[in-house]
Amino acid sequence: MTTTDTETGPHTGTEAEGGSTLSSLSYEQARGELVRVVQQLEAGGSTLEESLALWERGEELARICREWLEGARARLDAVLEAEADAGEEPEAADDEAEDED
């Protein structure tokens, strides 16, 4: 299952544990899983192969979190831009009216 929301969500087909895809994770789920991965790596005791697999999973989770945050930033920027444009329109009309006088 891949996410199709182009504004806010990640788009990946990477398989996560349990057969689901990482792209189906919400930001909060991906961040929580990333915290667990980091804690596991910091705790040590894993084989080199296990550590590498954890690192790769952590990198993918971090990418997903970054995509969610970039999508959220884009949405906020769009709202702020729309508000700014709405606030500028009457002023632009006033300026044009003053120029005509």
JSON list of C-alpha atoms in Angstrom, two decimals:
[
{"chain": "A", "resi": 1, "resn": "MET", "atom": "CA", "xyz": [0.00, 0.00, 0.00]},
{"chain": "A", "resi": 2, "resn": "THR", "atom": "CA", "xyz": [1.50, 3.33, -1.02]},
{"chain": "A", "resi": 3, "resn": "THR", "atom": "CA", "xyz": [0.39, 6.79, -0.03]},
{"chain": "A", "resi": 4, "resn": "THR", "atom": "CA", "xyz": [-1.00, 8.92, -2.82]},
{"chain": "A", "resi": 5, "resn": "ASP", "atom": "CA", "xyz": [-1.25, 12.25, -0.97]},
{"chain": "A", "resi": 6, "resn": "THR", "atom": "CA", "xyz": [1.21, 14.40, -2.88]},
{"chain": "A", "resi": 7, "resn": "GLU", "atom": "CA", "xyz": [1.11, 17.31, -0.47]},
{"chain": "A", "resi": 8, "resn": "THR", "atom": "CA", "xyz": [1.74, 15.76, 2.91]},
{"chain": "A", "resi": 9, "resn": "GLY", "atom": "CA", "xyz": [2.80, 12.14, 2.81]},
{"chain": "A", "resi": 10, "resn": "PRO", "atom": "CA", "xyz": [5.72, 10.00, 1.90]},
{"chain": "A", "resi": 11, "resn": "HIS", "atom": "CA", "xyz": [5.75, 7.89, -1.23]},
{"chain": "A", "resi": 12, "resn": "THR", "atom": "CA", "xyz": [7.63, 4.63, -0.89]},
{"chain": "A", "resi": 13, "resn": "GLY", "atom": "CA", "xyz": [7.07, 0.95, -1.41]},
{"chain": "A", "resi": 14, "resn": "THR", "atom": "CA", "xyz": [9.65, -0.19, 1.13]},
{"chain": "A", "resi": 15, "resn": "GLU", "atom": "CA", "xyz": [8.44, -3.16, 3.13]},
{"chain": "A", "resi": 16, "resn": "ALA", "atom": "CA", "xyz": [8.39, -2.81, 6.90]},
{"chain": "A", "resi": 17, "resn": "GLU", "atom": "CA", "xyz": [8.32, -5.59, 9.45]},
{"chain": "A", "resi": 18, "resn": "GLY", "atom": "CA", "xyz": [5.01, -7.40, 9.42]},
{"chain": "A", "resi": 19, "resn": "GLY", "atom": "CA", "xyz": [4.45, -7.00, 5.68]},
{"chain": "A", "resi": 20, "resn": "SER", "atom": "CA", "xyz": [3.10, -3.45, 5.69]},
{"chain": "A", "resi": 21, "resn": "THR", "atom": "CA", "xyz": [4.86, -0.64, 3.87]},
{"chain": "A", "resi": 22, "resn": "LEU", "atom": "CA", "xyz": [6.61, 2.19, 5.61]},
{"chain": "A", "resi": 23, "resn": "SER", "atom": "CA", "xyz": [4.64, 4.66, 3.52]},
{"chain": "A", "resi": 24, "resn": "SER", "atom": "CA", "xyz": [1.48, 3.72, 5.39]},
{"chain": "A", "resi": 25, "resn": "LEU", "atom": "CA", "xyz": [2.97, 5.12, 8.61]},
{"chain": "A", "resi": 26, "resn": "SER", "atom": "CA", "xyz": [1.80, 8.45, 9.94]},
{"chain": "A", "resi": 27, "resn": "TYR", "atom": "CA", "xyz": [4.43, 10.98, 10.94]},
{"chain": "A", "resi": 28, "resn": "GLU", "atom": "CA", "xyz": [3.94, 10.06, 14.59]},
{"chain": "A", "resi": 29, "resn": "GLN", "atom": "CA", "xyz": [4.29, 6.34, 13.89]},
{"chain": "A", "resi": 30, "resn": "ALA", "atom": "CA", "xyz": [7.43, 6.81, 11.80]},
{"chain": "A", "resi": 31, "resn": "ARG", "atom": "CA", "xyz": [8.97, 9.09, 14.42]},
{"chain": "A", "resi": 32, "resn": "GLY", "atom": "CA", "xyz": [8.15, 6.63, 17.23]},
{"chain": "A", "resi": 33, "resn": "GLU", "atom": "CA", "xyz": [9.66, 3.76, 15.27]},
{"chain": "A", "resi": 34, "resn": "LEU", "atom": "CA", "xyz": [12.74, 5.87, 14.53]},
{"chain": "A", "resi": 35, "resn": "VAL", "atom": "CA", "xyz": [13.16, 6.55, 18.25]},
{"chain": "A", "resi": 36, "resn": "ARG", "atom": "CA", "xyz": [13.00, 2.80, 18.94]},
{"chain": "A", "resi": 37, "resn": "VAL", "atom": "CA", "xyz": [15.58, 2.09, 16.23]},
{"chain": "A", "resi": 38, "resn": "VAL", "atom": "CA", "xyz": [17.96, 4.69, 17.65]},
{"chain": "A", "resi": 39, "resn": "GLN", "atom": "CA", "xyz": [17.51, 3.31, 21.16]},
{"chain": "A", "resi": 40, "resn": "GLN", "atom": "CA", "xyz": [18.26, -0.20, 19.90]},
{"chain": "A", "resi": 41, "resn": "LEU", "atom": "CA", "xyz": [21.39, 0.99, 18.12]},
{"chain": "A", "resi": 42, "resn": "GLU", "atom": "CA", "xyz": [22.54, 2.94, 21.17]},
{"chain": "A", "resi": 43, "resn": "ALA", "atom": "CA", "xyz": [21.96, -0.04, 23.45]},
{"chain": "A", "resi": 44, "resn": "GLY", "atom": "CA", "xyz": [24.40, -2.11, 21.40]},
{"chain": "A", "resi": 45, "resn": "GLY", "atom": "CA", "xyz": [24.59, -5.88, 21.57]},
{"chain": "A", "resi": 46, "resn": "SER", "atom": "CA", "xyz": [23.50, -6.36, 17.97]},
{"chain": "A", "resi": 47, "resn": "THR", "atom": "CA", "xyz": [25.55, -8.10, 15.34]},
{"chain": "A", "resi": 48, "resn": "LEU", "atom": "CA", "xyz": [27.08, -6.02, 12.59]},
{"chain": "A", "resi": 49, "resn": "GLU", "atom": "CA", "xyz": [24.44, -7.25, 10.14]},
{"chain": "A", "resi": 50, "resn": "GLU", "atom": "CA", "xyz": [21.61, -6.42, 12.57]},
{"chain": "A", "resi": 51, "resn": "SER", "atom": "CA", "xyz": [23.09, -2.99, 13.22]},
{"chain": "A", "resi": 52, "resn": "LEU", "atom": "CA", "xyz": [23.33, -2.27, 9.50]},
{"chain": "A", "resi": 53, "resn": "ALA", "atom": "CA", "xyz": [19.72, -3.35, 8.98]},
{"chain": "A", "resi": 54, "resn": "LEU", "atom": "CA", "xyz": [18.62, -1.10, 11.86]},
{"chain": "A", "resi": 55, "resn": "TRP", "atom": "CA", "xyz": [20.64, 1.78, 10.43]},
{"chain": "A", "resi": 56, "resn": "GLU", "atom": "CA", "xyz": [19.03, 1.36, 7.01]},
{"chain": "A", "resi": 57, "resn": "ARG", "atom": "CA", "xyz": [15.57, 1.22, 8.56]},
{"chain": "A", "resi": 58, "resn": "GLY", "atom": "CA", "xyz": [16.36, 4.34, 10.58]},
{"chain": "A", "resi": 59, "resn": "GLU", "atom": "CA", "xyz": [17.48, 6.17, 7.45]},
{"chain": "A", "resi": 60, "resn": "GLU", "atom": "CA", "xyz": [14.24, 5.26, 5.69]},
{"chain": "A", "resi": 61, "resn": "LEU", "atom": "CA", "xyz": [12.14, 6.30, 8.70]},
{"chain": "A", "resi": 62, "resn": "ALA", "atom": "CA", "xyz": [14.02, 9.61, 8.91]},
{"chain": "A", "resi": 63, "resn": "ARG", "atom": "CA", "xyz": [13.33, 10.20, 5.20]},
{"chain": "A", "resi": 64, "resn": "ILE", "atom": "CA", "xyz": [9.62, 9.53, 5.73]},
{"chain": "A", "resi": 65, "resn": "CYS", "atom": "CA", "xyz": [9.52, 11.96, 8.66]},
{"chain": "A", "resi": 66, "resn": "ARG", "atom": "CA", "xyz": [11.32, 14.58, 6.58]},
{"chain": "A", "resi": 67, "resn": "GLU", "atom": "CA", "xyz": [8.80, 14.15, 3.73]},
{"chain": "A", "resi": 68, "resn": "TRP", "atom": "CA", "xyz": [5.88, 14.57, 6.13]},
{"chain": "A", "resi": 69, "resn": "LEU", "atom": "CA", "xyz": [7.46, 17.72, 7.56]},
{"chain": "A", "resi": 70, "resn": "GLU", "atom": "CA", "xyz": [8.24, 19.12, 4.10]},
{"chain": "A", "resi": 71, "resn": "GLY", "atom": "CA", "xyz": [4.64, 18.46, 3.07]},
{"chain": "A", "resi": 72, "resn": "ALA", "atom": "CA", "xyz": [3.36, 20.21, 6.19]},
{"chain": "A", "resi": 73, "resn": "ARG", "atom": "CA", "xyz": [5.69, 23.15, 5.52]},
{"chain": "A", "resi": 74, "resn": "ALA", "atom": "CA", "xyz": [4.42, 23.40, 1.93]},
{"chain": "A", "resi": 75, "resn": "ARG", "atom": "CA", "xyz": [0.82, 23.44, 3.13]},
{"chain": "A", "resi": 76, "resn": "LEU", "atom": "CA", "xyz": [1.57, 26.15, 5.70]},
{"chain": "A", "resi": 77, "resn": "ASP", "atom": "CA", "xyz": [3.46, 28.21, 3.14]},
{"chain": "A", "resi": 78, "resn": "ALA", "atom": "CA", "xyz": [0.52, 27.93, 0.72]},
{"chain": "A", "resi": 79, "resn": "VAL", "atom": "CA", "xyz": [-1.93, 29.11, 3.37]},
{"chain": "A", "resi": 80, "resn": "LEU", "atom": "CA", "xyz": [0.33, 32.00, 4.39]},
{"chain": "A", "resi": 81, "resn": "GLU", "atom": "CA", "xyz": [0.83, 32.97, 0.75]},
{"chain": "A", "resi": 82, "resn": "ALA", "atom": "CA", "xyz": [-2.92, 32.86, 0.10]},
{"chain": "A", "resi": 83, "resn": "GLU", "atom": "CA", "xyz": [-3.54, 35.03, 3.15]},
{"chain": "A", "resi": 84, "resn": "ALA", "atom": "CA", "xyz": [-0.86, 37.47, 2.06]},
{"chain": "A", "resi": 85, "resn": "ASP", "atom": "CA", "xyz": [-2.30, 37.61, -1.48]},
{"chain": "A", "resi": 86, "resn": "ALA", "atom": "CA", "xyz": [-5.79, 38.18, -0.10]},
{"chain": "A", "resi": 87, "resn": "GLY", "atom": "CA", "xyz": [-4.47, 41.00, 2.06]},
{"chain": "A", "resi": 88, "resn": "GLU", "atom": "CA", "xyz": [-2.59, 42.61, -0.83]},
{"chain": "A", "resi": 89, "resn": "GLU", "atom": "CA", "xyz": [-5.42, 42.64, -3.37]},
{"chain": "A", "resi": 90, "resn": "PRO", "atom": "CA", "xyz": [-7.36, 45.57, -1.87]},
{"chain": "A", "resi": 91, "resn": "GLU", "atom": "CA", "xyz": [-4.17, 47.58, -1.46]},
{"chain": "A", "resi": 92, "resn": "ALA", "atom": "CA", "xyz": [-3.23, 46.98, -5.10]},
{"chain": "A", "resi": 93, "resn": "ALA", "atom": "CA", "xyz": [-6.66, 48.22, -6.18]},
{"chain": "A", "resi": 94, "resn": "ASP", "atom": "CA", "xyz": [-6.26, 51.31, -3.95]},
{"chain": "A", "resi": 95, "resn": "ASP", "atom": "CA", "xyz": [-2.84, 52.04, -5.44]},
{"chain": "A", "resi": 96, "resn": "GLU", "atom": "CA", "xyz": [-4.24, 51.84, -8.97]},
{"chain": "A", "resi": 97, "resn": "ALA", "atom": "CA", "xyz": [-7.12, 54.18, -8.06]},
{"chain": "A", "resi": 98, "resn": "GLU", "atom": "CA", "xyz": [-4.65, 56.70, -6.60]},
{"chain": "A", "resi": 99, "resn": "ASP", "atom": "CA", "xyz": [-2.52, 56.53, -9.76]},
{"chain": "A", "resi": 100, "resn": "GLU", "atom": "CA", "xyz": [-5.55, 57.39, -11.88]},
{"chain": "A", "resi": 101, "resn": "ASP", "atom": "CA", "xyz": [-6.26, 60.58, -9.86]}
]
